[in-house]
JSON list of C-alpha atoms in Angstrom, two decimals:
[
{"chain": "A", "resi": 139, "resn": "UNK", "atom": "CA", "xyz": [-30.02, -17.24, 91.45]},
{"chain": "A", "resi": 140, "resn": "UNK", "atom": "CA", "xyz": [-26.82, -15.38, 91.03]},
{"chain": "A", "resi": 141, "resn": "UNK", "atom": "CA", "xyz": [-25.13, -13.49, 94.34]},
{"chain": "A", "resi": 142, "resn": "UNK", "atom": "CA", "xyz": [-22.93, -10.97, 93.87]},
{"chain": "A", "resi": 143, "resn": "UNK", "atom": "CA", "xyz": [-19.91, -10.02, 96.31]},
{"chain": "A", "resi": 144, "resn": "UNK", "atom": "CA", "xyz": [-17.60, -7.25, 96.50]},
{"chain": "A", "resi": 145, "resn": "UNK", "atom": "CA", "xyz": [-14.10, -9.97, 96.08]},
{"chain": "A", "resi": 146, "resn": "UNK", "atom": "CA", "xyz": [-15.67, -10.80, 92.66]},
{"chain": "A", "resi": 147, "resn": "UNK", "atom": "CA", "xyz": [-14.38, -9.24, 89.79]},
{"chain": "A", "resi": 148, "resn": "UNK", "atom": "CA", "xyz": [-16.85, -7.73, 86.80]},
{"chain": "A", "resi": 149, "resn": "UNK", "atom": "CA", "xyz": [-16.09, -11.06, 84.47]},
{"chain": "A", "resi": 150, "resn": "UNK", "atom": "CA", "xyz": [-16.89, -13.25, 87.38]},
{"chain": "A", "resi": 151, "resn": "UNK", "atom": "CA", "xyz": [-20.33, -14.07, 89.03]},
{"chain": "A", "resi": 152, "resn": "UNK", "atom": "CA", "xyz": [-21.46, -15.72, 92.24]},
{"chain": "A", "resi": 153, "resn": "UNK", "atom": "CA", "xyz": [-23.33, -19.03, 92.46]},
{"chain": "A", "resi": 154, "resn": "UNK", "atom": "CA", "xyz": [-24.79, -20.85, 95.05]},
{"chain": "A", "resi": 155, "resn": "UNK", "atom": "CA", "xyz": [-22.74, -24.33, 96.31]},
{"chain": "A", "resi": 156, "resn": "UNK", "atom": "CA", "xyz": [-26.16, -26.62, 96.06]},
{"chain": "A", "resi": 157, "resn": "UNK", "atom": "CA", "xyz": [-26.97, -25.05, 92.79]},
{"chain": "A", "resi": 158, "resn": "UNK", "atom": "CA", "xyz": [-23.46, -25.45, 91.39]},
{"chain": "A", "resi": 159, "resn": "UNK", "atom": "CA", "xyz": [-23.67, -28.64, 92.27]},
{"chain": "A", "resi": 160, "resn": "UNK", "atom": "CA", "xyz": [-26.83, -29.43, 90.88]},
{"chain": "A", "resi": 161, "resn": "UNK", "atom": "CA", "xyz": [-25.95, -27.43, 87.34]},
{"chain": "A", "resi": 162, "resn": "UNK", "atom": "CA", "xyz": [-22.25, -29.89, 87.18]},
{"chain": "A", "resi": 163, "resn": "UNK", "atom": "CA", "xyz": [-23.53, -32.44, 88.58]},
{"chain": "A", "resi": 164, "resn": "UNK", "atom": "CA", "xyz": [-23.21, -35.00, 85.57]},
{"chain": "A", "resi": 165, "resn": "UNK", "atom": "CA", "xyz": [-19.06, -33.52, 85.20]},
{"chain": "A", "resi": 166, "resn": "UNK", "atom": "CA", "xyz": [-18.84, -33.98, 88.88]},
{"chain": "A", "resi": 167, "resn": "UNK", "atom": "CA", "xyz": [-20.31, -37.88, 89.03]},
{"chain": "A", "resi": 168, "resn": "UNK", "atom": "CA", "xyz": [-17.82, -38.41, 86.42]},
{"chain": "A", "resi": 169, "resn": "UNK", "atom": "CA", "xyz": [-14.67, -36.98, 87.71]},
{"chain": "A", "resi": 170, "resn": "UNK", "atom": "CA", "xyz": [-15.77, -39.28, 90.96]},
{"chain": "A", "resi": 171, "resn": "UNK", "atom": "CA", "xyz": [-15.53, -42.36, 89.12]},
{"chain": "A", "resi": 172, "resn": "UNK", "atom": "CA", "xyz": [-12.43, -41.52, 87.12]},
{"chain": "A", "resi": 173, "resn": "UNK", "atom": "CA", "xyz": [-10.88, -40.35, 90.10]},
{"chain": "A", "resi": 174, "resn": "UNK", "atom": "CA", "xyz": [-12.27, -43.88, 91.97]},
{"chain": "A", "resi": 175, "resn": "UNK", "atom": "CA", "xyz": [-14.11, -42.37, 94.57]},
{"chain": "A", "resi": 176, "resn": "UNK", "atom": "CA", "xyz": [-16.86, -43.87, 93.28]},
{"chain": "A", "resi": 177, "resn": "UNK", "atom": "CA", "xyz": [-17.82, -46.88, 91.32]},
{"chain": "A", "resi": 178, "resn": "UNK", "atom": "CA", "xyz": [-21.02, -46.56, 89.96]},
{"chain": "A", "resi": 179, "resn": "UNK", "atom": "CA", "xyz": [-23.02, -43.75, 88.99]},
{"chain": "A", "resi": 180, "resn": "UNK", "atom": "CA", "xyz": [-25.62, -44.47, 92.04]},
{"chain": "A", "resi": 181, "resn": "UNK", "atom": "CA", "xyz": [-22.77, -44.43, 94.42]},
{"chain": "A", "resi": 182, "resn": "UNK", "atom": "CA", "xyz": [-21.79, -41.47, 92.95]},
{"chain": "A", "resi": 183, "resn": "UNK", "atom": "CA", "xyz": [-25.17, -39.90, 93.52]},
{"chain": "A", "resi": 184, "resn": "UNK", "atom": "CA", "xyz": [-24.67, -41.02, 96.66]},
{"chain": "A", "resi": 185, "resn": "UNK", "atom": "CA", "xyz": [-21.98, -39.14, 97.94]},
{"chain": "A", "resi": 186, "resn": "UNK", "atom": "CA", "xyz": [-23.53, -35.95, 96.37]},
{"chain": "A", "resi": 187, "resn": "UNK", "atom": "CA", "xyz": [-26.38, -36.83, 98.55]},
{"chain": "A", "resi": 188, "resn": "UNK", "atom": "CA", "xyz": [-24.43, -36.65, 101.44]},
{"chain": "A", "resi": 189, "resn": "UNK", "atom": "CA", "xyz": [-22.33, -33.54, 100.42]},
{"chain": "A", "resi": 190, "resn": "UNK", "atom": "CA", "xyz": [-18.95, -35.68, 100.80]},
{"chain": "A", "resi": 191, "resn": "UNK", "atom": "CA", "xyz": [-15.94, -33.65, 101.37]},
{"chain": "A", "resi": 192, "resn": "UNK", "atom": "CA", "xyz": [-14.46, -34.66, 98.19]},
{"chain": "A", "resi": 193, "resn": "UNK", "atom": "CA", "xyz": [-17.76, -33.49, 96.19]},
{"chain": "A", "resi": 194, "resn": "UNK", "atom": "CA", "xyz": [-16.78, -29.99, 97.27]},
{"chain": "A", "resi": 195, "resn": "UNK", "atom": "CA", "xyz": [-13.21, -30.82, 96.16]},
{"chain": "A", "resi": 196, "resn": "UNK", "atom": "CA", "xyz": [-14.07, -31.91, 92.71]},
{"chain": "A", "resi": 197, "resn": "UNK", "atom": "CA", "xyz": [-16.78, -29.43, 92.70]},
{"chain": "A", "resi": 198, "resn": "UNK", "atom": "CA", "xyz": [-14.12, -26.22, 92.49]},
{"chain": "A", "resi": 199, "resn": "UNK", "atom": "CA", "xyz": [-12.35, -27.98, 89.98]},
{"chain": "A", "resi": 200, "resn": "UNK", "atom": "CA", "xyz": [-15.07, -29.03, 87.56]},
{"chain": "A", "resi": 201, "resn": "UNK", "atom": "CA", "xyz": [-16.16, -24.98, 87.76]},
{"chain": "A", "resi": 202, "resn": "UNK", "atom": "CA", "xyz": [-12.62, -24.16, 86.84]},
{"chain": "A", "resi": 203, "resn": "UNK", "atom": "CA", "xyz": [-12.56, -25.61, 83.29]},
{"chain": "A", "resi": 204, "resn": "UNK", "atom": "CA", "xyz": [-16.49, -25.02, 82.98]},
{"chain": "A", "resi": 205, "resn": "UNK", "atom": "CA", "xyz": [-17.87, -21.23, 82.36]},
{"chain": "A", "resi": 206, "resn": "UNK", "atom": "CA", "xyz": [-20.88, -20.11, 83.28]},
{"chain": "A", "resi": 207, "resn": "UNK", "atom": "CA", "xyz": [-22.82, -18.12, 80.81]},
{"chain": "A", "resi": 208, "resn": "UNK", "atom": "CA", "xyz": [-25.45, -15.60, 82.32]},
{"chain": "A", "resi": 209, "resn": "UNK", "atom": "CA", "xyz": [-28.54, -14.05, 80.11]},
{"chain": "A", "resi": 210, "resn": "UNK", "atom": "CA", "xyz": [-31.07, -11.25, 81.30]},
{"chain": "A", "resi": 211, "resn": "UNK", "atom": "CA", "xyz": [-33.64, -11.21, 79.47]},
{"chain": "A", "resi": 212, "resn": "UNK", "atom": "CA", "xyz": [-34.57, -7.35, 79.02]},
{"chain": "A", "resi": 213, "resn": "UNK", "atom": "CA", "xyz": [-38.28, -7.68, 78.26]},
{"chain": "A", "resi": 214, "resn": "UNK", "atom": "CA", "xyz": [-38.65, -9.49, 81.86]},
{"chain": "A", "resi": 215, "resn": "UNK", "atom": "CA", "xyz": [-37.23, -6.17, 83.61]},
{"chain": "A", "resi": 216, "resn": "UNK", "atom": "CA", "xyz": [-39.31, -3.10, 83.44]},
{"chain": "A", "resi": 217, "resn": "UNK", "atom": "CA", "xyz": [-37.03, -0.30, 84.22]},
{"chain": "A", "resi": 218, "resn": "UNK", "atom": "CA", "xyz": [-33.79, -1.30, 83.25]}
]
């Protein structure tokens, strides 16, 4: 699912929160334990589970340095 919004820009796209985190979520788990909020991967999963505050955190700045790359596939949409 992609969202669009009228503060994006035409090289940017919107994404869903729970589905950003689910697409990072192996960068995320990591930056957790480097930064040593967490110190296993389970506790990790953990505090995605719960939607800690410092998920979100780490969450805008995993999406920084990561790009999303969006395909249409044109032989799915009839008319255009």
């Amino acid at each position: 699912m992609i969202v669009v919004g009228p503060e994006l820009k035409l090289h940017q796209c919107g994404l869903p929160k729970k589905i950003a985190l689910e697409l990072f979520q192996p960068f995320v788990i990591r930056r957790l334990k480097d930064l040593g909020h967490a110190d296993t991967i389970k506790s990790a999963k953990r505090m995605l589970e719960r939607r800690d505050e410092d998920v979100w955190d780490i969450l805008d700045e995993v999406i920084r340095n990561h790009p999303v790359l969006l395909n249409r596939a044109p032989t799915l949409h009839r008319i255009g």
